[in-house]
PDB file of C-alpha atoms in Angstrom:
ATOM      1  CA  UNK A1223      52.593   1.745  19.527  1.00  0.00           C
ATOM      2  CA  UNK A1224      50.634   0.281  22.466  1.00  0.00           C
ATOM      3  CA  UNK A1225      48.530   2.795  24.542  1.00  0.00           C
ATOM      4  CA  UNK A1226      47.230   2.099  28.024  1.00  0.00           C
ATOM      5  CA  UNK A1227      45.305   5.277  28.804  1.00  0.00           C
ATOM      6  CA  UNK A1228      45.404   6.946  32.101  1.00  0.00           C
ATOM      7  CA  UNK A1229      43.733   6.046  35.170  1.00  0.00           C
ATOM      8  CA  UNK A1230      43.970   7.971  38.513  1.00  0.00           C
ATOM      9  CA  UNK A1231      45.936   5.799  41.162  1.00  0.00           C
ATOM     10  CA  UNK A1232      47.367   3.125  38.330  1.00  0.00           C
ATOM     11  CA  UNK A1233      51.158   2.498  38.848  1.00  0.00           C
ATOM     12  CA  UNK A1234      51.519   3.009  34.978  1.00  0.00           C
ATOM     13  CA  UNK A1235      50.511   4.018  31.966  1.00  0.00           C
ATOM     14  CA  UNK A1236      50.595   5.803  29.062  1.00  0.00           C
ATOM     15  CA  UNK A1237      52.092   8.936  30.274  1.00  0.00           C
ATOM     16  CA  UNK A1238      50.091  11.898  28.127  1.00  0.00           C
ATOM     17  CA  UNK A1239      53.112  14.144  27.899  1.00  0.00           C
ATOM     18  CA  UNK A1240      55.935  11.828  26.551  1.00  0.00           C
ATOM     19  CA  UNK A1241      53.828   8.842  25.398  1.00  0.00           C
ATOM     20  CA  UNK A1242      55.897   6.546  27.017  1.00  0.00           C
ATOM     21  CA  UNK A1243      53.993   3.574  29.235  1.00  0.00           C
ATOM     22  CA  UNK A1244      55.518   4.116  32.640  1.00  0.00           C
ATOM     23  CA  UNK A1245      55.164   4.296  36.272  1.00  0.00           C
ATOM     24  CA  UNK A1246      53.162   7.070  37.945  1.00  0.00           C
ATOM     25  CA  UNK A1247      53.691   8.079  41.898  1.00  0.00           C
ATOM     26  CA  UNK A1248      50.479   9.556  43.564  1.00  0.00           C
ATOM     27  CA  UNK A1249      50.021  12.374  45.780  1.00  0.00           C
ATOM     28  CA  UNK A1250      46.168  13.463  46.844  1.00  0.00           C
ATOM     29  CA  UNK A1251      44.653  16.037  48.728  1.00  0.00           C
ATOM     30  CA  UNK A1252      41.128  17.135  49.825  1.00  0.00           C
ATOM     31  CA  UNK A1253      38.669  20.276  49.516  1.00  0.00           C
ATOM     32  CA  UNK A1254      40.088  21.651  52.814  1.00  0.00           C
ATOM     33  CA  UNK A1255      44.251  21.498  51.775  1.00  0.00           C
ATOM     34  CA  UNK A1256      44.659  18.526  54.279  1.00  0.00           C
ATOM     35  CA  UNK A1257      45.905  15.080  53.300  1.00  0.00           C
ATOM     36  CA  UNK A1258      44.278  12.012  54.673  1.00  0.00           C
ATOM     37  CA  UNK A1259      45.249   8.539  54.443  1.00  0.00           C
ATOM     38  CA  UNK A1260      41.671   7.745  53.029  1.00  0.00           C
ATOM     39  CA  UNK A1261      42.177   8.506  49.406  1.00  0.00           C
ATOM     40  CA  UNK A1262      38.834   8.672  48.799  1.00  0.00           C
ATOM     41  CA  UNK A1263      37.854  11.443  50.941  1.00  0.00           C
ATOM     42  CA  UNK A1264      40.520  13.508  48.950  1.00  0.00           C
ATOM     43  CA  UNK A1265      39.636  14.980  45.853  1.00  0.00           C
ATOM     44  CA  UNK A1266      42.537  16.429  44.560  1.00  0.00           C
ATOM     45  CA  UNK A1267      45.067  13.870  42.903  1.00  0.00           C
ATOM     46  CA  UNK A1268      48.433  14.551  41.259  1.00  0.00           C
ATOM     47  CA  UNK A1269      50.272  11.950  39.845  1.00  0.00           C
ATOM     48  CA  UNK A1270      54.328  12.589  38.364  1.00  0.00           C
ATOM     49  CA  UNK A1271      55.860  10.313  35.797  1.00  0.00           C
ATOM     50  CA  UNK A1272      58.749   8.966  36.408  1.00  0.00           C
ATOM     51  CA  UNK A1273      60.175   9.210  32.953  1.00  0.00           C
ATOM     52  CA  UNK A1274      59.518  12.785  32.203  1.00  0.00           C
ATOM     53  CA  UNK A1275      58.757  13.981  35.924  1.00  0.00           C
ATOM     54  CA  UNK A1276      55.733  15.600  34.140  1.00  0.00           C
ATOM     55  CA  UNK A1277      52.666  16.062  36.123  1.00  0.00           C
ATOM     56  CA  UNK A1278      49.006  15.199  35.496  1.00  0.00           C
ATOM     57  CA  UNK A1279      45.981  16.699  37.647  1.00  0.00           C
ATOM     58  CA  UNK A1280      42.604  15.161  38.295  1.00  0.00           C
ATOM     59  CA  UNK A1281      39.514  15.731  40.450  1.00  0.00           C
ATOM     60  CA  UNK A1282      38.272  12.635  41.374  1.00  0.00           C
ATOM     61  CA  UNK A1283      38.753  10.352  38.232  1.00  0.00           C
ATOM     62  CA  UNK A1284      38.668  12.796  35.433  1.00  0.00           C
ATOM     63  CA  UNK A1285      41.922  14.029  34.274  1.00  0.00           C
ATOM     64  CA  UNK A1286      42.239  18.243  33.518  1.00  0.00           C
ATOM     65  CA  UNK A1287      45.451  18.575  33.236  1.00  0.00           C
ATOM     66  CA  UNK A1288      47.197  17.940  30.509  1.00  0.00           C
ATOM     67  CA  UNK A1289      44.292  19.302  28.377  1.00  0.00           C
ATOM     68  CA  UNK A1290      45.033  16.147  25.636  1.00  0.00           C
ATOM     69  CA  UNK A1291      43.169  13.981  28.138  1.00  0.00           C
ATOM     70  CA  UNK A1292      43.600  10.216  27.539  1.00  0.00           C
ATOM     71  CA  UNK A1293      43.908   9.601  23.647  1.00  0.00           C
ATOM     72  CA  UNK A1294      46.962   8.311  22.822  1.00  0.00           C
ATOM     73  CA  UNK A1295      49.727  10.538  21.213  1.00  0.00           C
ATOM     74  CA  UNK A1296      48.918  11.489  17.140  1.00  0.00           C
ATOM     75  CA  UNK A1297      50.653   9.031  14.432  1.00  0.00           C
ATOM     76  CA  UNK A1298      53.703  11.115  13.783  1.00  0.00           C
ATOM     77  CA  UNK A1299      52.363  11.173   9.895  1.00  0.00           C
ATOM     78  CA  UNK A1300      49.066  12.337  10.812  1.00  0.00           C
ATOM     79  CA  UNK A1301      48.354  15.303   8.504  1.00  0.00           C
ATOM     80  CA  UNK A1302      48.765  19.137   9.812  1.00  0.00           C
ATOM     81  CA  UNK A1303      45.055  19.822   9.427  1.00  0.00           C
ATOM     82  CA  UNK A1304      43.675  16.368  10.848  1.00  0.00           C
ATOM     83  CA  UNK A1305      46.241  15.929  14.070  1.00  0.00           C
ATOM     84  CA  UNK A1306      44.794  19.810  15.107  1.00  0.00           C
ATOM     85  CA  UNK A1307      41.368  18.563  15.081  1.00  0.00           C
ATOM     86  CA  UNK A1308      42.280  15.109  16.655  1.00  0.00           C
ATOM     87  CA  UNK A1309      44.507  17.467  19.979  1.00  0.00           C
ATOM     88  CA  UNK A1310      41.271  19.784  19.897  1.00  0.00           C
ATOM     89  CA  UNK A1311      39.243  16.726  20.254  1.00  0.00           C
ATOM     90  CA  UNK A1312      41.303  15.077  22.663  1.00  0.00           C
ATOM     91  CA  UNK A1313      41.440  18.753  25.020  1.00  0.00           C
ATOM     92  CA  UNK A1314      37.859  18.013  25.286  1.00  0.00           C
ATOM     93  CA  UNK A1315      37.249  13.992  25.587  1.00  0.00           C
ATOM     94  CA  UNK A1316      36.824  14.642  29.028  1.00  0.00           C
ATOM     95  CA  UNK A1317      34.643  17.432  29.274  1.00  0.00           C
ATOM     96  CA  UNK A1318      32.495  16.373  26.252  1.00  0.00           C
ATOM     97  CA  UNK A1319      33.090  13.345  24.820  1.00  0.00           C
ATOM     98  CA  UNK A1320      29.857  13.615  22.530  1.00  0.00           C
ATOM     99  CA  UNK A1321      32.289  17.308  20.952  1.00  0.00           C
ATOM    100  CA  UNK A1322      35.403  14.760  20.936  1.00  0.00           C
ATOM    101  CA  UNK A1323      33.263  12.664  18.759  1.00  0.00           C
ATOM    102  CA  UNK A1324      31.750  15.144  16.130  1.00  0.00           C
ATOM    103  CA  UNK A1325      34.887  16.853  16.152  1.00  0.00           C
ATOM    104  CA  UNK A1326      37.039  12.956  15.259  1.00  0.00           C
ATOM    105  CA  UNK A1327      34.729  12.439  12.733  1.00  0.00           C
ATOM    106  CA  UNK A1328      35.382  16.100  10.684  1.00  0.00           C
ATOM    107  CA  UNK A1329      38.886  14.562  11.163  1.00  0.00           C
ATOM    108  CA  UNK A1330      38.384  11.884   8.649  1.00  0.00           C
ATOM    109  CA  UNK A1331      36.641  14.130   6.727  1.00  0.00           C
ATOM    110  CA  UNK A1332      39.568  16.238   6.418  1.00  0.00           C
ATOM    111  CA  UNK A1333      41.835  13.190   5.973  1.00  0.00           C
ATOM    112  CA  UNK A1334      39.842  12.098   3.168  1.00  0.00           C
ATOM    113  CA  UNK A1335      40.754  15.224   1.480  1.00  0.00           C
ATOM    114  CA  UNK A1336      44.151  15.054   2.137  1.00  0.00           C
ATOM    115  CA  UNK A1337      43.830  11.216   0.331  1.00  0.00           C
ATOM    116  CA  UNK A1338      42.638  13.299  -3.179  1.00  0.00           C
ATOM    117  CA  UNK A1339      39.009  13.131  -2.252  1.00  0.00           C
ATOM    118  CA  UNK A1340      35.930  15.980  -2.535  1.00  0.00           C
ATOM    119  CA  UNK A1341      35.549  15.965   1.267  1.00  0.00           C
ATOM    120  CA  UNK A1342      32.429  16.933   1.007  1.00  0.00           C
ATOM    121  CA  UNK A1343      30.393  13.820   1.824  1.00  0.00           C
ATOM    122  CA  UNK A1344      32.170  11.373   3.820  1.00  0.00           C
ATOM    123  CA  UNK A1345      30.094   8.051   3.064  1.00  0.00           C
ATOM    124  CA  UNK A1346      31.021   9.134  -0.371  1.00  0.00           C
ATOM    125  CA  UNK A1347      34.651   9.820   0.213  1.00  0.00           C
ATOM    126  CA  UNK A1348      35.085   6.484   1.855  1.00  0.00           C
ATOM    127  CA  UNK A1349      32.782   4.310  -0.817  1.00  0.00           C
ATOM    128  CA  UNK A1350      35.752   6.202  -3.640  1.00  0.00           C
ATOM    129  CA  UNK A1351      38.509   5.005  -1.251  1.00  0.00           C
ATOM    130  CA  UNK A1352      37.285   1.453  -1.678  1.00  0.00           C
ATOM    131  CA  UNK A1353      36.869   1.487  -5.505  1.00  0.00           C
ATOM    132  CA  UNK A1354      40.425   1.909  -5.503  1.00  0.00           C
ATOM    133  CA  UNK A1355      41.652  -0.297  -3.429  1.00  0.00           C
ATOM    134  CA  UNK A1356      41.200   0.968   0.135  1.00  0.00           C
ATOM    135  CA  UNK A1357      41.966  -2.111   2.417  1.00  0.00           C
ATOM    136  CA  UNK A1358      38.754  -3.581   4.179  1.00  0.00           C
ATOM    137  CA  UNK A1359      40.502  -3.193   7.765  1.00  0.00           C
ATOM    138  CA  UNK A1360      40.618   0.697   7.140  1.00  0.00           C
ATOM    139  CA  UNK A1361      37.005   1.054   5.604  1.00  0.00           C
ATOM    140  CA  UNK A1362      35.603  -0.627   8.608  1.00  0.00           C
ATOM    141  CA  UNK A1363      37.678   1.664  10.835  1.00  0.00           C
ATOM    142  CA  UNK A1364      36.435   4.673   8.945  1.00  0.00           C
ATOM    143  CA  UNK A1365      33.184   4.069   9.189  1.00  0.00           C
ATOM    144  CA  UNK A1366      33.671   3.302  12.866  1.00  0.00           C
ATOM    145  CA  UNK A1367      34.874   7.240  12.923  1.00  0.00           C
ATOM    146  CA  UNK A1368      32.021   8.388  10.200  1.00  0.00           C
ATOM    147  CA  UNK A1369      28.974   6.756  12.389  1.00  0.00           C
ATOM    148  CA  UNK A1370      29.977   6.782  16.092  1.00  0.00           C
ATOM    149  CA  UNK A1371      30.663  10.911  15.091  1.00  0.00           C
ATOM    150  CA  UNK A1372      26.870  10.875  12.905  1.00  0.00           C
ATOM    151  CA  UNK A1373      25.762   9.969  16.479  1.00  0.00           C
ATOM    152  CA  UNK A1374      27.190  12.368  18.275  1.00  0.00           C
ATOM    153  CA  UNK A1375      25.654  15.039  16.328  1.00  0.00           C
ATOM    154  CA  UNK A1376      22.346  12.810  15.642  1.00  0.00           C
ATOM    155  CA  UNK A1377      21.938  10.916  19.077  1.00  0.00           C
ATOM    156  CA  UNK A1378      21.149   7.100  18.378  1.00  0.00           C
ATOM    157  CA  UNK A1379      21.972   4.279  19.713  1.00  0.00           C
ATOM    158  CA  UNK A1380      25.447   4.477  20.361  1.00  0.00           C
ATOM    159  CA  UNK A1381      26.396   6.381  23.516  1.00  0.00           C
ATOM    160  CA  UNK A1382      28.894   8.962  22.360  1.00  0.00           C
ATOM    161  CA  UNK A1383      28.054  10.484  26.466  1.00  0.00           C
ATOM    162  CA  UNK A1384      30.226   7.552  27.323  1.00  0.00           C
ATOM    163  CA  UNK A1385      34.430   8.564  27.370  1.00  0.00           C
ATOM    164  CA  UNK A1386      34.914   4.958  26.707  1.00  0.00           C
ATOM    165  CA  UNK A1387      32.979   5.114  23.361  1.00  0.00           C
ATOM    166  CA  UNK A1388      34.614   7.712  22.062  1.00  0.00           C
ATOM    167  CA  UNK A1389      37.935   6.832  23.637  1.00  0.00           C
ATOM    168  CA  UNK A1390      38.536   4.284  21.032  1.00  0.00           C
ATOM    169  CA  UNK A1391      38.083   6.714  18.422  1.00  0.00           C
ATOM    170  CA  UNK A1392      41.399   7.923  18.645  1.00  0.00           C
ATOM    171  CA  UNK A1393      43.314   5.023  18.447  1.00  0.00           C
ATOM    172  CA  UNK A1394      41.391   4.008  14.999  1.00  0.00           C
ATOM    173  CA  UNK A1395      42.459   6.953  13.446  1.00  0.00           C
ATOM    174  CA  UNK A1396      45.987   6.811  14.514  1.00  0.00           C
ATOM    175  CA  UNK A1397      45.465   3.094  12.460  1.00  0.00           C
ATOM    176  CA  UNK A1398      43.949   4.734  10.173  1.00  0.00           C
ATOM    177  CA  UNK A1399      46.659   7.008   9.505  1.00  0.00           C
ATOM    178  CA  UNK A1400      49.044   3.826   9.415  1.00  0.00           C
ATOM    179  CA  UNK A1401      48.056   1.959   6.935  1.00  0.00           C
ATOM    180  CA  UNK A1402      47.095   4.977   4.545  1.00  0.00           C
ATOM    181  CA  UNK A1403      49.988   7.546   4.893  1.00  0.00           C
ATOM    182  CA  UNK A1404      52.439   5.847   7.004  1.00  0.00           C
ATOM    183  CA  UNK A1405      53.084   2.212   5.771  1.00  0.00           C
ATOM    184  CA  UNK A1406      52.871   2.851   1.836  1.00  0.00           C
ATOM    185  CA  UNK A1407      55.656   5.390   2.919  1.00  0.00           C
ATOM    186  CA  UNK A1408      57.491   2.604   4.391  1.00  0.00           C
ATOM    187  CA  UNK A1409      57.028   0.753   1.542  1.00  0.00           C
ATOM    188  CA  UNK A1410      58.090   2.944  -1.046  1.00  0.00           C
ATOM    189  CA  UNK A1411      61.320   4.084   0.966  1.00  0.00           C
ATOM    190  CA  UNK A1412      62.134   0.493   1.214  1.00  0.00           C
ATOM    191  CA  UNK A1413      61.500  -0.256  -2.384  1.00  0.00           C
ATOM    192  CA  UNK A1414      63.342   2.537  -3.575  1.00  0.00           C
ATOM    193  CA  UNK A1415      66.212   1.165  -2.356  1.00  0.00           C
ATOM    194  CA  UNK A1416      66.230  -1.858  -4.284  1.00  0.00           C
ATOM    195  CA  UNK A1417      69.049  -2.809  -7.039  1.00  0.00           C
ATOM    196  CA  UNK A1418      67.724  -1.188 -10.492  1.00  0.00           C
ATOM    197  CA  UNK A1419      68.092  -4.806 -12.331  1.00  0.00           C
ATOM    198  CA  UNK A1420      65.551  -6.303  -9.276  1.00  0.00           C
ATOM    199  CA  UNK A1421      63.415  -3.546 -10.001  1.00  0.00           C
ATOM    200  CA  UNK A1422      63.718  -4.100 -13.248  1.00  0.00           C
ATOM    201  CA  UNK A1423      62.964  -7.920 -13.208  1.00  0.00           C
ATOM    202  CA  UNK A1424      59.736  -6.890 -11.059  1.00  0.00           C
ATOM    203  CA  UNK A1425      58.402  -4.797 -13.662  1.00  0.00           C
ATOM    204  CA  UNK A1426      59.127  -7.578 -16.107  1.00  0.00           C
ATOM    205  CA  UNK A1427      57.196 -10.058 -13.985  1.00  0.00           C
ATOM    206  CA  UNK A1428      53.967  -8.080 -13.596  1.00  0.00           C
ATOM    207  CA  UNK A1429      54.259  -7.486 -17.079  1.00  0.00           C
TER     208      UNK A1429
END
């Protein structure tokens, strides 16, 4: 599903209580409860979707309310354990996207676990992934996660300060969770569905 992540004053986007990319209508206000047609004196901004008529609050251009900030909505397969890290990383992104970062990565951590591994080292986790035939798209996303969250905890050279940065965290999970849990369910759903003499003949094939 396409996210386009909040922005204070945008017409729409990705509304962070339904998910669903729509228009926004503004209101503002400033320090001293008085509105002004200069929106930039006021600090105060509201904006109300127009699908859901839920409300999101912001102080300048940072987003506090809801506390899921601007990541995108969890894949619905996401495991238990790895979506409540990814919503207590995404209360944060705002405050501290460096947390939001350290706290994505344990996420794959965990999510490697849930995929039969140790969980115990992560560059390990993901090098046993491969061996068995962990798509190249998903390593590269993983390590994305893995080194962007080594950073956070180890500064470097990647700016895990910047909400950007870590922004796009998010999303490559969600893939993440795609092509791991969700698709092959897909897939097998699909396939299980099949006429017994096709499945048959398949098995014969790879034979």
């Amino acid at each position: 599903m396409k996210h386009v992540p909040p922005r204070v004053f945008e017409g729409s986007f990705s509304c962070p209580h339904c998910g669903a990319i729509t228009q926004h209508n503004w209101w503002s206000i400033g320090w001293d409860g008085n509105q002004r047609s200069n929106v930039d004196y006021n600090h105060i901004r509201v904006g109300k979707c127009v699908h859901c008529g839920e409300h999101t609050l912001w102080i300048d251009d940072k987003m506090y309310y809801p506390t899921t900030g601007t990541a995108p909505t969890p894949n619905p397969e996401m495991p238990p354990p790895v979506k409540e890290l990814y919503l207590e990383a995404a209360g944060i992104q705002t405050a501290s996207p460096r947390g939001a970062a350290a706290l994505l990565r344990l996420a794959v951590q965990v999510l490697c676990k849930e995929l039969g591994e140790k969980g115990e080292n992560l560059d390990t986790d993901i090098a046993s992934l491969v061996k068995k035939g962990l798509p190249d798209l998903v390593q590269k996303s993983l390590d994305v996660v893995r080194v962007t969250g080594n950073h956070a905890v180890h500064p470097g050279q990647i700016d895990t300060d910047d909400p950007a940065v870590v922004g796009k965290l998010f999303g490559l999970l969600n893939v993440i969770c795609e092509y791991v849990i969700a698709l092959p369910k897909k897939v097998s759903g699909f396939y299980s569905e099949l006429p017994p003499n096709a499945v048959a003949a398949i098995k014969k094939r790879d034979r």
